[in-house]
Coordinates of C-alpha atoms in Angstrom, one line a residue:
P730 CA 113.5 -16.1 63.6
D731 CA 112.9 -12.5 64.6
L732 CA 109.7 -12.2 62.5
L733 CA 106.3 -11.0 63.7
P734 CA 104.7 -11.7 66.1
T735 CA 108.1 -11.2 67.9
C736 CA 108.3 -7.9 69.6
N737 CA 109.7 -5.2 67.3
G738 CA 109.7 -7.8 64.4
E739 CA 108.2 -5.4 61.8
I740 CA 111.4 -4.4 60.1
T741 CA 112.8 -7.9 59.9
T742 CA 109.5 -9.2 58.6
M743 CA 109.2 -6.5 55.9
S744 CA 112.7 -7.2 54.7
F745 CA 112.2 -11.0 54.7
L746 CA 108.9 -10.8 52.8
Q747 CA 110.4 -8.4 50.3
D748 CA 113.2 -10.9 49.7
V749 CA 110.6 -13.6 49.2
V750 CA 108.7 -11.4 46.7
D751 CA 111.9 -10.7 44.8
I752 CA 112.5 -14.5 44.5
L753 CA 108.9 -15.0 43.3
L754 CA 109.1 -12.1 40.8
Q755 CA 112.3 -13.4 39.3
Y756 CA 110.6 -16.8 38.9
V757 CA 107.5 -15.3 37.3
V758 CA 109.5 -13.4 34.8
K759 CA 111.6 -16.5 34.0
S760 CA 108.5 -18.5 33.5
F761 CA 107.6 -16.5 30.4
D762 CA 111.2 -16.4 29.0
R763 CA 111.4 -19.0 26.2
S764 CA 115.2 -19.2 26.5
T765 CA 114.8 -20.7 30.0
K766 CA 114.1 -24.4 30.6
V767 CA 110.6 -25.6 31.3
I768 CA 112.3 -28.0 33.8
D769 CA 115.7 -28.5 35.3
F770 CA 115.2 -32.3 35.6
H771 CA 117.0 -34.5 38.2
Y772 CA 116.1 -38.0 39.2
P773 CA 114.6 -38.3 42.7
N774 CA 117.6 -39.9 44.3
E775 CA 119.9 -37.2 42.8
L776 CA 117.7 -34.4 44.2
L777 CA 117.5 -36.1 47.6
Q778 CA 121.3 -36.4 47.8
E779 CA 122.2 -33.0 46.4
Y780 CA 120.5 -31.0 49.3
N781 CA 119.8 -31.5 52.9
W782 CA 116.0 -31.6 53.1
E783 CA 115.8 -33.1 56.6
L784 CA 113.9 -31.5 59.5
A785 CA 116.1 -30.6 62.5
D786 CA 115.5 -29.7 66.1
Q787 CA 117.3 -26.3 65.8
P788 CA 116.0 -23.5 63.7
Q789 CA 117.7 -22.4 60.5
T790 CA 118.7 -18.8 59.8
L791 CA 116.4 -16.6 57.6
E792 CA 119.2 -16.7 54.9
E793 CA 118.9 -20.5 54.8
I794 CA 115.1 -20.2 54.6
L795 CA 115.4 -17.9 51.6
S796 CA 117.9 -20.4 50.1
N797 CA 115.4 -23.2 50.5
C798 CA 112.8 -21.0 48.7
R799 CA 115.2 -20.5 45.8
T800 CA 116.1 -24.2 45.6
T801 CA 112.5 -25.3 45.6
L802 CA 111.7 -23.0 42.6
K803 CA 114.9 -23.9 40.8
Y804 CA 113.6 -27.5 40.4
A805 CA 109.9 -26.7 40.1
I806 CA 108.3 -27.2 36.7
K807 CA 107.5 -23.9 35.2
T808 CA 103.8 -24.6 34.5
G809 CA 103.4 -21.0 33.2
H810 CA 106.1 -21.5 30.5
P811 CA 104.7 -21.0 27.0
R812 CA 106.1 -24.5 26.1
Y813 CA 104.6 -26.4 29.0
F814 CA 101.8 -28.5 27.5
N815 CA 101.9 -31.5 29.9
Q816 CA 98.7 -31.1 31.9
L817 CA 95.1 -29.8 31.4
S818 CA 96.0 -26.9 33.8
T819 CA 98.8 -24.7 32.5
G820 CA 99.6 -21.0 32.4
L821 CA 100.3 -18.4 35.1
D822 CA 97.8 -15.6 35.4
M823 CA 99.0 -12.5 37.1
V824 CA 95.7 -11.4 38.6
G825 CA 95.0 -15.0 39.7
L826 CA 98.4 -15.0 41.4
A827 CA 97.7 -11.8 43.2
A828 CA 94.4 -13.2 44.4
D829 CA 96.1 -16.3 45.7
W830 CA 98.6 -14.2 47.7
L831 CA 95.7 -12.1 49.1
T832 CA 93.8 -15.3 50.0
S833 CA 96.8 -16.7 51.9
A834 CA 97.3 -13.5 53.8
A835 CA 93.6 -13.5 54.8
N836 CA 94.0 -17.2 55.8
T837 CA 90.4 -17.9 56.6
N838 CA 88.0 -20.8 56.3
M839 CA 85.0 -21.0 54.0
F840 CA 82.4 -22.4 56.4
T841 CA 80.6 -19.4 57.8
Y842 CA 79.8 -15.8 56.9
E843 CA 81.1 -14.9 60.4
I844 CA 84.7 -15.6 59.5
A845 CA 84.7 -15.2 55.7
P846 CA 82.1 -12.5 54.9
V847 CA 83.4 -11.3 51.5
F848 CA 84.5 -14.7 50.3
V849 CA 81.2 -16.3 51.1
L850 CA 79.3 -13.6 49.2
L851 CA 81.7 -13.9 46.2
E852 CA 81.2 -17.6 46.1
Y853 CA 77.4 -17.0 46.1
V854 CA 77.7 -14.5 43.2
T855 CA 80.2 -16.5 41.1
L856 CA 78.4 -19.8 41.4
R857 CA 75.1 -18.2 40.4
K858 CA 76.8 -16.6 37.4
M859 CA 78.2 -20.0 36.4
R860 CA 74.8 -21.7 36.7
E861 CA 73.4 -18.9 34.5
M862 CA 76.0 -19.9 31.9
V863 CA 75.0 -23.5 32.2
G864 CA 71.5 -22.3 31.2
W865 CA 69.5 -22.8 34.4
P866 CA 66.8 -20.1 34.6
G867 CA 68.1 -17.1 36.6
G868 CA 71.1 -19.1 37.7
C869 CA 68.9 -21.0 40.1
G870 CA 70.2 -23.9 42.1
D871 CA 73.2 -24.6 44.4
G872 CA 76.9 -25.3 44.2
I873 CA 80.2 -25.4 45.9
F874 CA 83.9 -25.0 45.2
S875 CA 85.6 -28.3 45.9
P876 CA 89.2 -29.4 46.0
G877 CA 89.1 -30.7 42.3
G878 CA 87.1 -32.4 39.6
A879 CA 87.3 -35.8 41.2
I880 CA 85.7 -34.5 44.4
S881 CA 83.1 -32.5 42.5
N882 CA 82.2 -35.7 40.6
M883 CA 82.0 -37.6 44.0
Y884 CA 79.7 -34.9 45.4
A885 CA 77.4 -35.4 42.4
M886 CA 77.2 -39.2 43.1
L887 CA 76.6 -38.5 46.7
I888 CA 73.7 -36.1 46.0
A889 CA 72.2 -38.2 43.3
R890 CA 72.1 -41.2 45.7
F891 CA 70.6 -39.1 48.5
K892 CA 67.9 -37.7 46.1
M893 CA 66.8 -41.3 45.3
F894 CA 67.3 -42.8 48.7
P895 CA 67.5 -40.2 51.5
E896 CA 67.6 -42.9 54.1
V897 CA 71.1 -43.8 53.0
K898 CA 72.4 -40.9 55.0
E899 CA 71.5 -42.5 58.3
K900 CA 71.2 -46.2 57.5
G901 CA 74.0 -46.6 55.0
M902 CA 74.3 -48.8 51.9
A903 CA 72.8 -51.9 53.6
A904 CA 69.4 -50.2 53.7
I905 CA 69.1 -49.6 50.0
P906 CA 69.1 -51.7 46.8
R907 CA 72.1 -52.4 44.7
L908 CA 72.9 -49.1 42.8
V909 CA 74.6 -48.8 39.4
A910 CA 76.0 -45.7 37.6
F911 CA 76.9 -45.3 34.0
T912 CA 79.7 -43.4 32.3
S913 CA 81.6 -43.7 29.1
E914 CA 84.7 -45.9 28.7
H915 CA 86.6 -42.7 28.0
S916 CA 85.4 -40.9 31.1
H917 CA 87.6 -39.8 34.0
F918 CA 88.7 -42.4 36.5
S919 CA 87.2 -40.3 39.3
V920 CA 83.7 -41.8 38.7
K921 CA 85.0 -45.2 39.7
K922 CA 87.0 -43.7 42.5
G923 CA 83.9 -42.0 43.8
A924 CA 81.9 -45.2 43.7
A925 CA 84.7 -46.9 45.7
A926 CA 84.8 -44.2 48.3
L927 CA 81.0 -44.0 48.7
G928 CA 80.7 -47.8 49.2
I929 CA 78.8 -48.3 45.9
G930 CA 81.8 -50.3 44.5
T931 CA 83.7 -50.0 41.2
D932 CA 81.9 -53.0 39.8
S933 CA 78.7 -50.9 40.0
V934 CA 80.1 -48.4 37.5
I935 CA 79.1 -49.6 34.0
L936 CA 81.2 -48.3 31.2
I937 CA 79.4 -47.4 28.0
R938 CA 80.9 -47.8 24.6
C939 CA 82.3 -44.8 22.7
D940 CA 82.5 -44.1 18.9
E941 CA 85.8 -43.7 17.2
R942 CA 86.0 -40.0 18.3
G943 CA 85.5 -40.9 22.0
K944 CA 81.8 -39.9 22.4
M945 CA 79.4 -42.0 24.4
I946 CA 77.0 -44.0 22.2
P947 CA 73.5 -43.3 23.5
S948 CA 71.9 -46.5 22.1
D949 CA 74.5 -48.5 24.1
L950 CA 73.7 -46.5 27.2
E951 CA 70.0 -47.3 26.9
R952 CA 70.7 -51.0 26.3
R953 CA 72.9 -51.2 29.4
I954 CA 70.3 -49.3 31.6
V955 CA 67.5 -51.8 30.5
E956 CA 69.9 -54.7 31.1
A957 CA 70.8 -53.5 34.6
K958 CA 67.1 -53.0 35.5
Q959 CA 66.3 -56.5 34.3
K960 CA 69.0 -57.9 36.7
G961 CA 67.3 -56.0 39.6
F962 CA 69.8 -53.2 39.9
V963 CA 68.8 -49.6 40.4
P964 CA 70.3 -47.1 38.0
F965 CA 70.9 -43.9 39.9
L966 CA 73.3 -41.7 37.9
V967 CA 74.6 -41.2 34.4
S968 CA 77.9 -39.2 34.2
A969 CA 78.3 -37.7 30.7
T970 CA 81.6 -36.1 29.8
A971 CA 82.0 -32.7 28.2
G972 CA 85.7 -32.8 27.2
T973 CA 87.2 -36.2 27.8
T974 CA 90.7 -36.3 29.3
V975 CA 92.5 -37.9 26.4
Y976 CA 90.5 -37.2 23.2
G977 CA 88.7 -34.0 24.4
A978 CA 85.4 -35.5 23.2
F979 CA 82.0 -34.1 24.1
D980 CA 79.3 -36.7 24.8
P981 CA 75.9 -36.1 23.0
L982 CA 74.2 -34.4 26.0
I983 CA 70.7 -34.0 24.4
A984 CA 70.4 -37.7 23.6
I985 CA 71.7 -38.6 27.0
A986 CA 69.3 -36.2 28.7
D987 CA 66.4 -37.8 26.9
I988 CA 67.4 -41.2 28.1
C989 CA 67.9 -40.0 31.7
K990 CA 64.4 -38.4 31.6
K991 CA 62.9 -41.6 30.2
Y992 CA 64.3 -43.8 33.0
K993 CA 64.2 -41.1 35.7
I994 CA 68.0 -41.2 36.3
W995 CA 70.1 -38.3 37.7
M996 CA 72.1 -36.7 34.8
H997 CA 75.6 -35.4 35.8
V998 CA 77.9 -33.7 33.3
D999 CA 81.6 -33.9 34.0
G1000 CA 82.7 -30.7 32.3
A1001 CA 85.9 -30.4 34.3
W1002 CA 87.9 -29.9 31.1
G1003 CA 85.3 -28.8 28.6
G1004 CA 83.1 -26.5 30.9
G1005 CA 85.2 -23.5 30.1
L1006 CA 83.8 -23.5 26.5
L1007 CA 80.6 -22.2 28.0
M1008 CA 82.4 -18.8 28.0
S1009 CA 82.8 -18.9 24.2
R1010 CA 80.0 -18.0 21.8
K1011 CA 81.9 -19.8 19.1
H1012 CA 82.3 -23.1 20.9
K1013 CA 79.6 -23.5 23.5
W1014 CA 77.3 -25.4 21.1
K1015 CA 79.5 -28.4 21.9
L1016 CA 77.8 -28.5 25.3
N1017 CA 74.2 -28.2 24.0
G1018 CA 71.9 -30.0 26.4
I1019 CA 74.0 -29.3 29.5
E1020 CA 71.1 -27.1 30.8
R1021 CA 69.1 -30.4 31.2
A1022 CA 71.7 -31.8 33.6
N1023 CA 70.9 -32.2 37.4
S1024 CA 74.6 -31.4 38.2
V1025 CA 77.7 -30.2 36.5
T1026 CA 81.4 -30.3 37.3
W1027 CA 83.4 -27.3 35.9
N1028 CA 87.0 -26.6 36.7
P1029 CA 88.1 -23.0 36.0
H1030 CA 91.7 -24.2 36.9
K1031 CA 91.8 -26.0 33.6
M1032 CA 90.7 -24.3 30.4
M1033 CA 90.2 -20.9 32.0
G1034 CA 93.7 -20.8 33.5
V1035 CA 92.7 -20.0 37.1
P1036 CA 95.5 -21.0 39.5
L1037 CA 95.1 -24.4 41.2
Q1038 CA 92.8 -25.3 42.7
C1039 CA 89.5 -24.1 41.5
S1040 CA 86.7 -26.6 40.7
A1041 CA 83.0 -26.0 41.0
L1042 CA 80.1 -28.4 41.4
L1043 CA 76.8 -26.9 40.3
V1044 CA 73.5 -28.5 41.3
R1045 CA 70.2 -27.6 39.7
E1046 CA 68.0 -28.3 42.7
E1047 CA 68.4 -25.9 45.6
G1048 CA 68.6 -27.2 49.1
L1049 CA 69.6 -30.7 48.2
M1050 CA 73.3 -30.4 49.0
Q1051 CA 72.4 -29.0 52.4
S1052 CA 70.0 -31.8 53.3
C1053 CA 72.4 -34.4 52.0
N1054 CA 75.5 -33.2 53.9
Q1055 CA 74.4 -31.1 56.9
M1056 CA 75.3 -32.3 60.4
H1057 CA 74.2 -29.2 62.4
A1058 CA 77.5 -28.8 64.3
S1059 CA 76.4 -26.4 67.1
Y1060 CA 79.8 -24.9 67.6
L1061 CA 79.9 -23.6 64.0
F1062 CA 76.4 -23.3 62.8
Q1063 CA 74.6 -21.8 65.7
Q1064 CA 70.9 -21.1 64.8
D1065 CA 70.6 -17.9 66.9
K1066 CA 73.2 -15.7 65.0
H1067 CA 72.3 -12.1 64.3
Y1068 CA 72.6 -12.4 60.4
D1069 CA 71.0 -14.4 57.6
L1070 CA 72.1 -18.0 58.2
S1071 CA 71.7 -19.0 54.6
Y1072 CA 75.2 -17.5 54.1
D1073 CA 76.7 -20.1 56.4
T1074 CA 77.4 -22.5 53.6
G1075 CA 79.9 -24.8 55.3
D1076 CA 77.4 -27.5 56.3
K1077 CA 76.6 -28.4 52.7
A1078 CA 80.2 -29.3 52.1
L1079 CA 81.8 -32.7 52.9
Q1080 CA 84.9 -30.9 54.3
C1081 CA 84.9 -28.9 57.4
G1082 CA 88.1 -26.9 56.6
R1083 CA 87.6 -25.4 53.1
H1084 CA 90.1 -23.3 51.3
V1085 CA 89.1 -20.0 49.6
D1086 CA 89.1 -21.0 45.9
V1087 CA 86.6 -18.5 44.6
F1088 CA 88.6 -15.3 45.0
K1089 CA 91.1 -16.1 42.2
L1090 CA 88.3 -16.8 39.7
W1091 CA 86.2 -13.8 40.8
L1092 CA 89.1 -11.4 40.6
M1093 CA 90.3 -12.7 37.2
W1094 CA 86.7 -12.5 35.9
R1095 CA 86.6 -8.9 37.0
A1096 CA 89.9 -8.2 35.3
K1097 CA 89.1 -9.9 32.0
G1098 CA 85.4 -9.9 31.7
T1099 CA 83.6 -12.8 30.1
T1100 CA 84.9 -11.5 26.7
G1101 CA 88.5 -11.8 28.0
F1102 CA 88.0 -15.4 29.0
E1103 CA 86.3 -16.0 25.6
A1104 CA 89.3 -14.6 23.7
Q1105 CA 91.7 -16.7 25.7
I1106 CA 89.8 -19.9 25.1
D1107 CA 89.2 -19.2 21.4
K1108 CA 92.9 -18.6 21.0
C1109 CA 93.8 -22.0 22.6
L1110 CA 91.3 -23.8 20.3
E1111 CA 92.6 -22.0 17.3
L1112 CA 96.2 -23.1 18.2
A1113 CA 95.0 -26.7 18.5
E1114 CA 93.5 -26.5 15.1
Y1115 CA 96.7 -25.0 13.8
L1116 CA 98.7 -27.9 15.2
Y1117 CA 96.2 -30.4 13.7
N1118 CA 96.4 -28.8 10.2
K1119 CA 100.2 -28.7 10.4
I1120 CA 100.7 -32.4 11.2
K1121 CA 97.6 -34.2 9.6
N1122 CA 99.4 -34.7 6.3
R1123 CA 103.0 -34.2 7.4
E1124 CA 105.4 -37.0 6.8
G1125 CA 106.1 -39.0 10.0
Y1126 CA 102.8 -38.3 11.7
E1127 CA 99.6 -40.3 12.1
M1128 CA 96.5 -39.0 13.8
V1129 CA 94.9 -41.2 16.4
F1130 CA 91.4 -40.3 15.2
D1131 CA 90.1 -38.7 12.0
G1132 CA 88.8 -35.1 11.8
K1133 CA 89.7 -31.9 13.5
P1134 CA 89.7 -32.0 17.3
Q1135 CA 86.6 -30.7 19.2
H1136 CA 88.7 -29.4 22.1
T1137 CA 92.4 -28.5 22.3
N1138 CA 93.4 -32.2 22.6
V1139 CA 95.4 -33.2 19.5
C1140 CA 96.3 -37.0 19.6
F1141 CA 99.0 -38.3 17.3
W1142 CA 101.9 -40.7 16.8
Y1143 CA 105.3 -39.6 15.6
I1144 CA 106.7 -42.2 13.3
P1145 CA 110.5 -42.1 13.2
P1146 CA 112.2 -42.6 9.8
S1147 CA 113.1 -46.2 10.6
L1148 CA 109.4 -47.2 11.0
R1149 CA 108.0 -45.3 8.0
G1150 CA 108.4 -48.0 5.4
M1151 CA 107.5 -50.9 7.7
E1152 CA 104.4 -53.0 7.2
D1153 CA 101.9 -52.8 10.1
N1154 CA 102.8 -55.8 12.2
E1155 CA 103.6 -56.7 15.8
E1156 CA 107.2 -55.7 15.6
R1157 CA 106.3 -52.2 14.3
T1158 CA 103.6 -51.8 17.0
S1159 CA 105.9 -52.7 19.8
R1160 CA 108.6 -50.4 18.5
L1161 CA 106.1 -47.6 18.0
N1162 CA 105.0 -48.1 21.6
K1163 CA 108.5 -47.1 22.8
V1164 CA 108.8 -43.9 20.7
A1165 CA 106.7 -41.4 22.7
P1166 CA 108.2 -42.4 26.1
V1167 CA 111.8 -42.0 24.8
I1168 CA 111.1 -38.6 23.2
K1169 CA 109.3 -37.5 26.4
A1170 CA 112.3 -38.5 28.6
R1171 CA 114.6 -36.6 26.3
M1172 CA 112.4 -33.5 26.4
M1173 CA 112.6 -33.6 30.2
E1174 CA 116.3 -34.1 30.3
Y1175 CA 116.9 -31.2 27.8
G1176 CA 114.2 -29.2 29.6
T1177 CA 112.9 -27.6 26.4
T1178 CA 109.2 -28.6 26.5
M1179 CA 106.8 -31.1 28.0
V1180 CA 103.8 -32.9 26.4
S1181 CA 102.1 -36.0 27.7
Y1182 CA 101.6 -39.4 26.1
Q1183 CA 99.6 -42.5 27.0
P1184 CA 98.2 -45.7 25.5
L1185 CA 94.4 -46.0 25.2
G1186 CA 92.5 -49.3 24.6
D1187 CA 94.3 -51.2 21.8
K1188 CA 96.2 -48.1 20.7
V1189 CA 99.9 -48.0 21.8
N1190 CA 101.5 -44.9 23.3
F1191 CA 100.7 -41.7 21.4
F1192 CA 101.2 -38.0 22.2
R1193 CA 98.3 -36.1 23.7
M1194 CA 98.9 -32.4 23.1
V1195 CA 96.7 -30.1 25.1
I1196 CA 96.6 -26.3 25.0
S1197 CA 95.2 -24.2 27.9
N1198 CA 98.1 -21.8 28.3
P1199 CA 97.3 -18.3 27.1
A1200 CA 101.0 -17.6 26.7
A1201 CA 101.4 -20.2 23.9
T1202 CA 101.8 -19.0 20.3
H1203 CA 102.1 -20.4 16.8
Q1204 CA 105.8 -20.3 17.2
D1205 CA 105.6 -22.6 20.3
I1206 CA 103.6 -25.1 18.3
D1207 CA 106.2 -25.0 15.5
F1208 CA 108.9 -25.4 18.1
L1209 CA 107.2 -28.5 19.6
I1210 CA 107.0 -30.2 16.2
D1211 CA 110.7 -29.4 15.5
E1212 CA 111.7 -30.7 18.9
I1213 CA 109.8 -34.0 18.5
E1214 CA 111.5 -34.5 15.2
R1215 CA 114.9 -33.6 16.6
L1216 CA 114.6 -35.9 19.6
G1217 CA 113.0 -38.8 17.7
Q1218 CA 114.6 -39.1 14.3
D1219 CA 117.2 -41.7 15.4
L1220 CA 114.6 -44.0 17.0

């Protein structure tokens, strides 16, 4: 194509990018229009056959490229749509979007001040502010933006292991005793994934029992720690969860911190989903005790609505990440540069290439202020309570656990009319198990809304409604209930 850097490519480039922006702006406006579908659903083989997606030797025209852009957005899920409730990360923030465009245009890497001066400084400022909100004095400590909560949790395991056995960095797992980590049975699968990746092994992750609301039971944690030590294993990390994926439960952090202190174990808090509540004066008590953690995962791309991806790992002890991960590559981290080398943060990351994730969060924070984030989060929690109050005594609904939700997760079964009079037996259970998947499939085919479902333990498929989209309103909650009833009454 005749775009820059082609000679005299300025006019074609401006015109092409203007067309792309027009396509994007139409999509953005459509995303908030309730009369449009959340999704124009096609099965994979249909989509593959309907268009030619193959890569060819010869270039396409710019018209065809623009057509590809339109097609891609046509079948994209409108994650900013007020009725999209499927994931923990929803919504479309205009300032965050602008920041993302700017970051892509700057197209730089986060490893040195030399090539990302402003971004490196903003990461420093923003992480310090987040650590202050966690409650560490003066925002002391360290941190990094990572590709997501799973990687942030893995960083925490890596650093906790290094703190206890620094020799593992050079000598590997063979040089140290058998390690064990502890996390609740409702915790995110990334703790096991991290253990597998780091060579600790998934069998070394001990799952602690939860109460009926999904909170870790501290007495069971202590019992399992003592048991592991008696077997000769070395407990090195407890990962508590602030906002579990399914129930939105907050583990009792103060009791867990006491146990970690008693047995000298690294305390990590996975606040990927619940960390945003630190922004809210009304709700941050749910994370009481987080200031005693050694490390914290917090994903602004979830509850705070920052565009994907934006996940932070915060570490209380400064310098530990650097010692754990640095490799002193002399072609990047020269020691004789003419500026303060502490701003060359790349060597404390596992990645070499690292995307600029901080700018979206920083710019949104500037645009909203802490109070703006607080209002947004409080509104989402209020909507979840509205939904809970609406269905807790409504005919055809059963709550998965008693009591109002602590986060925006509302877990419930829809019971179609045909099952309402039935006694609770195997046949009813197996029929109920099929209800949510069928309603979900119909939702997607109609394209009206999306909400997730899953089984958990001995509980068959139930809906897990989560609200993190600032565009959602009471009417959208009402719509969702009507839609579930419309699509499920014949089951």
